[in-house]
Coordinates of C-alpha atoms and ligand atoms in Angstrom, one line a residue:
X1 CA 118.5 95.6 114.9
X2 CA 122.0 97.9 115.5
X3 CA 121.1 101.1 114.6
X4 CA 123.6 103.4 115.9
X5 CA 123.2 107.0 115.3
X6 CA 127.1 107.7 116.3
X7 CA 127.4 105.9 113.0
X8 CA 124.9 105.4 110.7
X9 CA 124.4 102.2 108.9
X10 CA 121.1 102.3 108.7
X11 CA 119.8 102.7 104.6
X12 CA 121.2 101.2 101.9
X13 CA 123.4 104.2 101.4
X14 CA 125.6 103.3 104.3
X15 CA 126.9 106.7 104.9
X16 CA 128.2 106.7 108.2
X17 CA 127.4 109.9 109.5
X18 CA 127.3 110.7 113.2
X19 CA 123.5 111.9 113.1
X20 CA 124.2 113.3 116.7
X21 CA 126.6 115.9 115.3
X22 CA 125.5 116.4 111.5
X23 CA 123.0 114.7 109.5
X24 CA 123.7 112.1 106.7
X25 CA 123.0 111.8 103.1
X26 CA 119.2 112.3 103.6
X27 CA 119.7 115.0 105.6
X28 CA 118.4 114.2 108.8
X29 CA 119.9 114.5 112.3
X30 CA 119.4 112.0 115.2
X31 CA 115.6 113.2 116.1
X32 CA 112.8 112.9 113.9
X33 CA 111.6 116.2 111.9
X34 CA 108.3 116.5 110.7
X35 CA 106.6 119.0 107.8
X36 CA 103.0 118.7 107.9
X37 CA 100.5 116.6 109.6
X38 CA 97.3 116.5 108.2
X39 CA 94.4 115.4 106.4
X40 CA 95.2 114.2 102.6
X41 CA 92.5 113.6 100.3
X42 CA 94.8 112.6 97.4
X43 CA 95.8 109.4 98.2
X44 CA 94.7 106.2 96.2
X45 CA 90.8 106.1 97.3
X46 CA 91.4 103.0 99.4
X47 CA 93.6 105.1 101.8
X48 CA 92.3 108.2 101.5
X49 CA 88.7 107.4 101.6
X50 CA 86.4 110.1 102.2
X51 CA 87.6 111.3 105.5
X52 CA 91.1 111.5 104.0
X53 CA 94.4 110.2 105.3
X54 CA 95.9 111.2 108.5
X55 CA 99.4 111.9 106.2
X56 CA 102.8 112.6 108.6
X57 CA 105.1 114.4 106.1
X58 CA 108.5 113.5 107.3
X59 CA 111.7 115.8 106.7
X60 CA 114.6 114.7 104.8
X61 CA 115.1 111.5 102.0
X62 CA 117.7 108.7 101.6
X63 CA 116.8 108.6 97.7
X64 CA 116.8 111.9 96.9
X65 CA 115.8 111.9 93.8
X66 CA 116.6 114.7 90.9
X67 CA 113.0 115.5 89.7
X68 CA 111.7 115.3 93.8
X69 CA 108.4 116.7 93.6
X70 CA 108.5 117.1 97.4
X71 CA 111.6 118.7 97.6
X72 CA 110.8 121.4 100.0
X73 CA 111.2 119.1 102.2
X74 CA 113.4 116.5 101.4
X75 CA 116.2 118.6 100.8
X76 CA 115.7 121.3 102.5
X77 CA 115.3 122.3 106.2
X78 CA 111.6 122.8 106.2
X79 CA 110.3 121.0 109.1
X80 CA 110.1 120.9 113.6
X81 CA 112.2 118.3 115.8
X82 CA 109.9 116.1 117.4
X83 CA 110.0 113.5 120.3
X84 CA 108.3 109.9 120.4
X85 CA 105.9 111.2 122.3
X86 CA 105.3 114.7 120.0
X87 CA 104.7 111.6 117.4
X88 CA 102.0 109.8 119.6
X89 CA 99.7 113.1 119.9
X90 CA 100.1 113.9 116.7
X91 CA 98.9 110.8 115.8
X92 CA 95.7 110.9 117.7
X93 CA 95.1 114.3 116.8
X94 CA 95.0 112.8 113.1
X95 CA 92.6 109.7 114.5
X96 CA 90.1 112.5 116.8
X97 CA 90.1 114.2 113.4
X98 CA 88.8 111.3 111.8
X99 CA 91.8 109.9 109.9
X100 CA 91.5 106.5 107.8
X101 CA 94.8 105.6 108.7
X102 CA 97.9 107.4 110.2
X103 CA 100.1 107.4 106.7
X104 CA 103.9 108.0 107.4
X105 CA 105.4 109.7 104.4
X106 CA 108.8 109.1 104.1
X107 CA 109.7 107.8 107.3
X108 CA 112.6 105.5 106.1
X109 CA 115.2 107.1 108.1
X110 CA 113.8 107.4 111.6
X111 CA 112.8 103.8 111.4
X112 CA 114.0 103.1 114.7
X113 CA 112.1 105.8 116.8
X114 CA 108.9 105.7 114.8
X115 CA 108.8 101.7 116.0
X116 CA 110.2 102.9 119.6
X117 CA 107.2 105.5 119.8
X118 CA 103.9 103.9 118.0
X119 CA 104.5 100.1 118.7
X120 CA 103.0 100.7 122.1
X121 CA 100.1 102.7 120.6
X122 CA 99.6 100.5 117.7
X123 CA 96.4 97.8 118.8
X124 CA 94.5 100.8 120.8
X125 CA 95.0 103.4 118.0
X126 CA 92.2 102.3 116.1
X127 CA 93.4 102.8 112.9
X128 CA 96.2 100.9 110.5
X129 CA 99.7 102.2 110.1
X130 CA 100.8 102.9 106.8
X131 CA 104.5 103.2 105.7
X132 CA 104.6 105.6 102.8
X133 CA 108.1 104.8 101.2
X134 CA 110.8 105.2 97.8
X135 CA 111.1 101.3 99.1
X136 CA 115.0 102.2 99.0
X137 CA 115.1 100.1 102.2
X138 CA 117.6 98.0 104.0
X139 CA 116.5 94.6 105.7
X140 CA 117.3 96.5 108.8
X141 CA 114.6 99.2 108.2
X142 CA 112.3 96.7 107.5
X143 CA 112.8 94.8 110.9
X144 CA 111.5 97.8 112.4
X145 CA 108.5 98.0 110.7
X146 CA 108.0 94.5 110.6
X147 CA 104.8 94.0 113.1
X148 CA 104.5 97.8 112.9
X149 CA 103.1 98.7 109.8
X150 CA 99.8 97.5 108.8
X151 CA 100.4 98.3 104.8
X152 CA 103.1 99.6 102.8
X153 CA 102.6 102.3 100.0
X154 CA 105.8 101.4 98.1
X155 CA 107.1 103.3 95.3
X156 CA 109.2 101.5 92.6
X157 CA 110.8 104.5 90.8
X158 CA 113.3 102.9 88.3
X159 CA 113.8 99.2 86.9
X160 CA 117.3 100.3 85.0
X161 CA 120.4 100.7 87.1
X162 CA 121.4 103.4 84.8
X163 CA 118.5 105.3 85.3
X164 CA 118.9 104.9 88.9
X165 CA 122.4 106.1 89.0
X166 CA 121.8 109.3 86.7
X167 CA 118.6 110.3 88.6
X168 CA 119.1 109.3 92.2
X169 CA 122.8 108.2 92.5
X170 CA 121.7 104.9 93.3
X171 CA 122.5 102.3 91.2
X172 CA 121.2 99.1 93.7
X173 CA 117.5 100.8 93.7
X174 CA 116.4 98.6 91.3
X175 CA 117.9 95.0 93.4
X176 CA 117.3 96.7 96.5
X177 CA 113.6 98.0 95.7
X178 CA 112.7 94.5 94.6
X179 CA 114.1 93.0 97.1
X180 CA 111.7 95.3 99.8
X181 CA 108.9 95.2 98.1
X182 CA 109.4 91.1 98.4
X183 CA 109.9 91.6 102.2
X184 CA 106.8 93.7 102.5
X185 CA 104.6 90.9 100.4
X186 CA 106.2 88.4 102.9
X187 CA 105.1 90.5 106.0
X188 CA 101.6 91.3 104.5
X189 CA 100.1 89.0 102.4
X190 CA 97.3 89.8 99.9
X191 CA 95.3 92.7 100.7
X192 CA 92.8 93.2 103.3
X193 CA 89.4 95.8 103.2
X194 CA 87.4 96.7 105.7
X195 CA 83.4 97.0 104.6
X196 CA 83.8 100.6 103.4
X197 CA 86.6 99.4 100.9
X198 CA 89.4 101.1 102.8
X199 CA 92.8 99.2 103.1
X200 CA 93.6 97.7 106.3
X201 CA 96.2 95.7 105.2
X202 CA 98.4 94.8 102.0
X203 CA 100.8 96.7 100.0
X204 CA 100.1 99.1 97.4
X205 CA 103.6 99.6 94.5
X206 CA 103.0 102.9 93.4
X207 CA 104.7 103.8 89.9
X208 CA 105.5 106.9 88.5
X209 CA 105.7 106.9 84.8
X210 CA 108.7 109.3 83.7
X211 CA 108.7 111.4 80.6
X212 CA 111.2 109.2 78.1
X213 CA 111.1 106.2 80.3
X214 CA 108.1 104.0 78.5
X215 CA 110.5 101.3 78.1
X216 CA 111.9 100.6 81.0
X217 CA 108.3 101.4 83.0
X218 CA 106.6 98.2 80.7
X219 CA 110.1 96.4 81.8
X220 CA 109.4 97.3 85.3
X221 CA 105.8 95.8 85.4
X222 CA 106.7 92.3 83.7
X223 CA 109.3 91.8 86.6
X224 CA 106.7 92.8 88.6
X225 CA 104.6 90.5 87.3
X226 CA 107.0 87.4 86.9
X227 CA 107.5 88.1 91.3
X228 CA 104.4 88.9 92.0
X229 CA 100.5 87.4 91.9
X230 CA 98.2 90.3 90.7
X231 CA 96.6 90.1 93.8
X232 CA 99.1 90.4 96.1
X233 CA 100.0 94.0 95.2
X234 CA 97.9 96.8 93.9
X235 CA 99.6 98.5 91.5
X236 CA 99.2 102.4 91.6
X237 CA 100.3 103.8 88.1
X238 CA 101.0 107.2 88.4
X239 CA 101.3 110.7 85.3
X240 CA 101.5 113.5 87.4
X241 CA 105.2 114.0 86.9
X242 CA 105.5 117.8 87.1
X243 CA 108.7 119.2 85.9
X244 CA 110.7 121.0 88.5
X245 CA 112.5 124.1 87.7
X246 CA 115.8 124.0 85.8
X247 CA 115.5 120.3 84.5
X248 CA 116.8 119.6 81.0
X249 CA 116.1 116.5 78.5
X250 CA 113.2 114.5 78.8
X251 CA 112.7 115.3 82.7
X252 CA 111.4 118.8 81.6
X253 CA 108.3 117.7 80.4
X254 CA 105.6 116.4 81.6
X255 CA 104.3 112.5 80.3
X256 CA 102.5 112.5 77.3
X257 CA 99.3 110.5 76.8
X258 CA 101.0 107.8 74.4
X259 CA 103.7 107.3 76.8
X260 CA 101.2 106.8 80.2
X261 CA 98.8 104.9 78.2
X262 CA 101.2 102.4 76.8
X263 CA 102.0 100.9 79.9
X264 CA 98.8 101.0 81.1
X265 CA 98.1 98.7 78.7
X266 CA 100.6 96.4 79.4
X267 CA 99.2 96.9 83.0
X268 CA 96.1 95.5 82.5
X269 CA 97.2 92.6 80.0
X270 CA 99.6 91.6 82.9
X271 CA 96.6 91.1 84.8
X272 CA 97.5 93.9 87.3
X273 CA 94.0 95.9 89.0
X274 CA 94.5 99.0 91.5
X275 CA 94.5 102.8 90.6
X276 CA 95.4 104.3 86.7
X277 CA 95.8 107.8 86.6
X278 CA 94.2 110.6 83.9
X279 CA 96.4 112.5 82.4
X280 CA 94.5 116.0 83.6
X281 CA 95.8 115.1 86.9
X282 CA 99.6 116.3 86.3
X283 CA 99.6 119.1 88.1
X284 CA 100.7 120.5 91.7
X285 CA 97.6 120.2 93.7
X286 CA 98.9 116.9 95.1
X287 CA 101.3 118.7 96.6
X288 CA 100.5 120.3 100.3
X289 CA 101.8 123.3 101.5
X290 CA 104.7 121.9 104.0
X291 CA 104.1 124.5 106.8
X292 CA 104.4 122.7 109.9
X293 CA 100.6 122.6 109.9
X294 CA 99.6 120.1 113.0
X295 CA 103.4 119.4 113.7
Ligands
SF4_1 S1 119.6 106.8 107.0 FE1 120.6 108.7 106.5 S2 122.4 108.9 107.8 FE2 121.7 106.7 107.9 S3 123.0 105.7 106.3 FE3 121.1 106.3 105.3 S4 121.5 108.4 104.4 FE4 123.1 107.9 105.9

């Protein structure tokens, strides 16, 4: 592990900022920076449960994506400097407020002090650990989750390098998102439930289908399928794609029902079982207001 913030190495982007002085391509500084921490009830139900998910909304991205539907905060400066110790209590506040898990949304670039602060609070926390990522994910950042996180909620945005390149300027997503979510299968193993069906282990490779993109979404879950047992993953297929403001071509529209079903079927003939979306759910009530609520 050599993560230097003088000179940052640390994603896949390699961009060699001094985090001490100015922040780096995902736009965060040497200490971690926090949105929201809360209860989130929209979660797959195996992490959300009925007592929701103890979600830490992180600030800043390495992907950043075009479309972001969380852009608020991974772009902007929404969001309060905390310590390793800010991230503890904030932590058991989420477990005292009866928290499922403690779900770490985009923590990728503060890998290092997230392991730094909750490895010594991991066995008496009481709940598992979940690292909510864009799986754009260096070995490095993986290390320091390794033995941390108890399952990963992975998402695997695009299978073309193309589509990679024109939508997140990253044409390795694709190599490198496979090559994480491998890792994580390595670290975890099939999935594990407790007896009130909520994860306590496992990954979870969330999907989002994009409007235009049927094709290379069914291309996506045969690799998927030719790495992958279908029960060593759940597969979480996601419509909810909400246009952002000022998008043109296909990315200012929302799915259609042909497009999302299509490769839900080729979901299920691949054998795959987890969490299909309807349709109705494309909207923006997913989204929480990021207002430094329990930060
Ligand atoms: S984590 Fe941020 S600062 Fe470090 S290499 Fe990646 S984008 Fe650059």
């Amino acid at each position: 592990m050599t993560y230097h913030p003088e000179h940052c190495t640390l994603c896949p982007r390699r961009c060699g900022a001094d985090r001490t002085k100015r922040v780096g391509f995902c736009k965060s500084g040497e200490r971690m920076k926090v949105a929201r921490a809360a209860l989130h009830f929209y979660e797959e139900p195996c992490i959300s449960g009925k007592e929701g998910s103890g979600t830490v909304f992180f600030s800043g991205c390495s992907l950043g994506c075009v479309f972001c539907q969380n852009r608020e905060i991974s772009r902007g400066d929404i969001g309060k400097e905390i310590t390793g110790e800010d991230l503890v209590r904030i932590a058991l506040s989420l477990k005292e407020q009866g928290a499922n898990n403690l779900n770490l949304v985009t923590p990728d670039h503060y890998a290092q002090e997230i392991r730094s602060a909750l490895l010594p609070l991991k066995d008496s926390l009481g709940m598992p650990i979940a690292v909510n990522t864009s799986s754009y994910l260096s070995p490095e950042q993986l290390s320091y989750f390794e033995g941390l996180a108890h399952i990963y909620i992975a998402d695997f945005k695009f299978f073309s390098s193309e589509t990679a390149k024109n939508y997140a300027s990253a044409p390795d997503y694709p190599r490198v998102c496979l090559n994480a979510i491998t890792e994580m299968v390595r670290q975890k193993g099939k999935p594990v439930y407790d007896g009130r069906g909520m994860m306590q282990s496992g990954v979870i490779v969330r999907h989002l289908v994009l409007p235009g993109a049927r094709k290379e979404s069914i291309a996506l879950l045969q690799e998927l399928s030719r790495r992958f047992a279908p029960d060593h993953i759940v597969l979480s297929l996601m419509s909810q794609y909400t246009p952002p403001a000022g998008m043109t071509g296909h990315l200012s529209r929302r799915v259609t029902t042909f497009e999302y079903k299509s490769v839900m079927d080729v979901a299920e003939s691949l054998g795959f079982s987890g969490y299909f979306q309807d349709r109705s759910s494309a909207s923006d009530s997913y989204l929480p207001d990021f207002d430094l609520t329990g930060v």
